[in-house]
Amino acid sequence: MKSNQELLDKIKQDILDNLKCPLKDAATNIVFGKGNPNADIFFIGEAPGNNEDLQGLPFVGKAGKDLDKQLNKIDLTLEDVYIANILKYRPPKNRDPKPEEMEKHTPYLVEQIKIIQPKVIC
């Protein structure tokens, strides 16, 4: 039986291999997710920003620092949660995602949720 991390890695590879999306062509990196693949708490953001695109990780910019502070206030860290965005690639100039982009990326997020099976989604 595969671990949650192995299953998540398979989805990430599927996106890299098969997702047809203009955002992918303009992005520096895929921004798939980070944290505990067995977490009870799953945080979902809308889309990666510039810092996330450069590092390939969600919530590493200002919003990520704010989230880290809030988590620390309740004695949680990245080891306790999983974080992902609806979109796996940054929209140009940090614009809001278009409905068709969200529709194309949402099935991957749903698969992440199915694998992790969190008790709480924020």
CSV table of C-alpha atoms in Angstrom, one decimal:
chain,number,residue,atom,x,y,z
A,1,MET,CA,0.0,0.0,0.0
A,2,LYS,CA,1.4,3.4,-1.0
A,3,SER,CA,1.9,6.2,1.5
A,4,ASN,CA,-0.1,9.4,1.3
A,5,GLN,CA,3.1,11.2,0.2
A,6,GLU,CA,3.6,8.7,-2.7
A,7,LEU,CA,0.0,9.2,-3.8
A,8,LEU,CA,0.4,13.0,-3.7
A,9,ASP,CA,3.6,12.7,-5.6
A,10,LYS,CA,1.8,10.7,-8.3
A,11,ILE,CA,-0.9,13.5,-8.6
A,12,LYS,CA,1.9,16.1,-8.9
A,13,GLN,CA,3.6,14.1,-11.6
A,14,ASP,CA,0.2,13.8,-13.5
A,15,ILE,CA,-0.1,17.5,-13.4
A,16,LEU,CA,3.4,18.0,-14.7
A,17,ASP,CA,2.9,15.4,-17.5
A,18,ASN,CA,-0.7,16.0,-18.5
A,19,LEU,CA,-2.2,19.3,-17.5
A,20,LYS,CA,-2.8,21.6,-20.5
A,21,CYS,CA,-3.0,25.1,-19.2
A,22,PRO,CA,-1.6,28.4,-20.3
A,23,LEU,CA,-0.7,29.2,-16.7
A,24,LYS,CA,1.7,26.2,-16.7
A,25,ASP,CA,3.6,27.6,-19.7
A,26,ALA,CA,4.1,31.0,-18.0
A,27,ALA,CA,5.0,29.7,-14.5
A,28,THR,CA,8.4,29.1,-13.1
A,29,ASN,CA,7.3,26.1,-10.9
A,30,ILE,CA,4.4,24.0,-10.1
A,31,VAL,CA,3.1,24.9,-6.6
A,32,PHE,CA,1.5,21.7,-5.4
A,33,GLY,CA,1.4,21.6,-1.6
A,34,LYS,CA,3.4,21.3,1.6
A,35,GLY,CA,3.1,20.0,5.1
A,36,ASN,CA,2.0,16.8,6.7
A,37,PRO,CA,0.4,14.4,4.2
A,38,ASN,CA,-1.5,12.8,7.1
A,39,ALA,CA,-2.7,16.0,8.6
A,40,ASP,CA,-6.1,16.5,10.2
A,41,ILE,CA,-6.2,20.2,9.1
A,42,PHE,CA,-6.0,21.2,5.4
A,43,PHE,CA,-5.6,24.8,4.4
A,44,ILE,CA,-6.7,25.9,0.9
A,45,GLY,CA,-5.6,29.1,-0.8
A,46,GLU,CA,-6.8,30.4,-4.1
A,47,ALA,CA,-3.6,30.7,-6.2
A,48,PRO,CA,0.1,31.0,-5.8
A,49,GLY,CA,1.8,34.4,-5.9
A,50,ASN,CA,5.2,35.4,-7.1
A,51,ASN,CA,7.1,34.1,-4.1
A,52,GLU,CA,5.3,30.8,-4.3
A,53,ASP,CA,6.0,30.5,-8.0
A,54,LEU,CA,9.7,31.1,-7.5
A,55,GLN,CA,10.0,28.6,-4.6
A,56,GLY,CA,7.5,26.0,-5.8
A,57,LEU,CA,5.7,26.0,-2.4
A,58,PRO,CA,2.4,27.5,-1.3
A,59,PHE,CA,2.1,30.2,1.3
A,60,VAL,CA,5.8,31.3,1.5
A,61,GLY,CA,5.1,35.0,1.0
A,62,LYS,CA,3.3,37.5,3.3
A,63,ALA,CA,0.2,35.3,3.6
A,64,GLY,CA,2.4,32.4,4.5
A,65,LYS,CA,4.1,34.3,7.2
A,66,ASP,CA,0.8,35.5,8.6
A,67,LEU,CA,-0.5,31.9,8.5
A,68,ASP,CA,2.6,30.7,10.3
A,69,LYS,CA,2.1,33.3,13.1
A,70,GLN,CA,-1.6,32.3,13.5
A,71,LEU,CA,-0.7,28.6,13.6
A,72,ASN,CA,2.0,29.3,16.2
A,73,LYS,CA,-0.5,31.1,18.4
A,74,ILE,CA,-2.4,27.8,18.7
A,75,ASP,CA,0.7,25.6,19.0
A,76,LEU,CA,0.6,24.2,15.5
A,77,THR,CA,3.3,24.1,12.8
A,78,LEU,CA,3.6,22.9,9.3
A,79,GLU,CA,4.1,19.4,10.7
A,80,ASP,CA,0.5,19.5,11.9
A,81,VAL,CA,-1.2,20.8,8.7
A,82,TYR,CA,-1.3,20.5,5.0
A,83,ILE,CA,-1.4,23.5,2.7
A,84,ALA,CA,-2.4,23.7,-1.0
A,85,ASN,CA,-3.9,26.1,-3.5
A,86,ILE,CA,-6.8,25.6,-5.9
A,87,LEU,CA,-4.5,26.6,-8.8
A,88,LYS,CA,-1.2,24.8,-9.1
A,89,TYR,CA,0.4,27.6,-11.2
A,90,ARG,CA,0.6,31.3,-10.6
A,91,PRO,CA,-1.7,33.6,-12.7
A,92,PRO,CA,0.2,36.3,-14.5
A,93,LYS,CA,0.7,39.5,-12.4
A,94,ASN,CA,-1.1,37.8,-9.4
A,95,ARG,CA,-4.4,38.4,-11.1
A,96,ASP,CA,-7.5,36.6,-9.8
A,97,PRO,CA,-8.0,33.2,-11.3
A,98,LYS,CA,-10.4,32.8,-14.1
A,99,PRO,CA,-13.4,30.4,-13.6
A,100,GLU,CA,-12.1,28.1,-16.3
A,101,GLU,CA,-8.7,27.9,-14.7
A,102,MET,CA,-10.2,27.0,-11.3
A,103,GLU,CA,-12.4,24.4,-13.0
A,104,LYS,CA,-9.4,22.8,-14.7
A,105,HIS,CA,-7.3,22.7,-11.5
A,106,THR,CA,-10.0,21.8,-8.9
A,107,PRO,CA,-10.0,18.0,-9.6
A,108,TYR,CA,-6.3,17.9,-8.5
A,109,LEU,CA,-7.2,19.6,-5.2
A,110,VAL,CA,-10.1,17.2,-4.7
A,111,GLU,CA,-7.7,14.3,-5.2
A,112,GLN,CA,-5.3,15.8,-2.6
A,113,ILE,CA,-8.2,16.1,-0.1
A,114,LYS,CA,-9.3,12.5,-0.8
A,115,ILE,CA,-5.8,11.2,-0.1
A,116,ILE,CA,-5.2,13.3,3.1
A,117,GLN,CA,-8.7,12.9,4.4
A,118,PRO,CA,-8.5,15.8,6.8
A,119,LYS,CA,-11.0,16.4,9.6
A,120,VAL,CA,-11.0,20.1,9.0
A,121,ILE,CA,-10.7,22.1,5.8
A,122,CYS,CA,-10.0,25.9,6.1
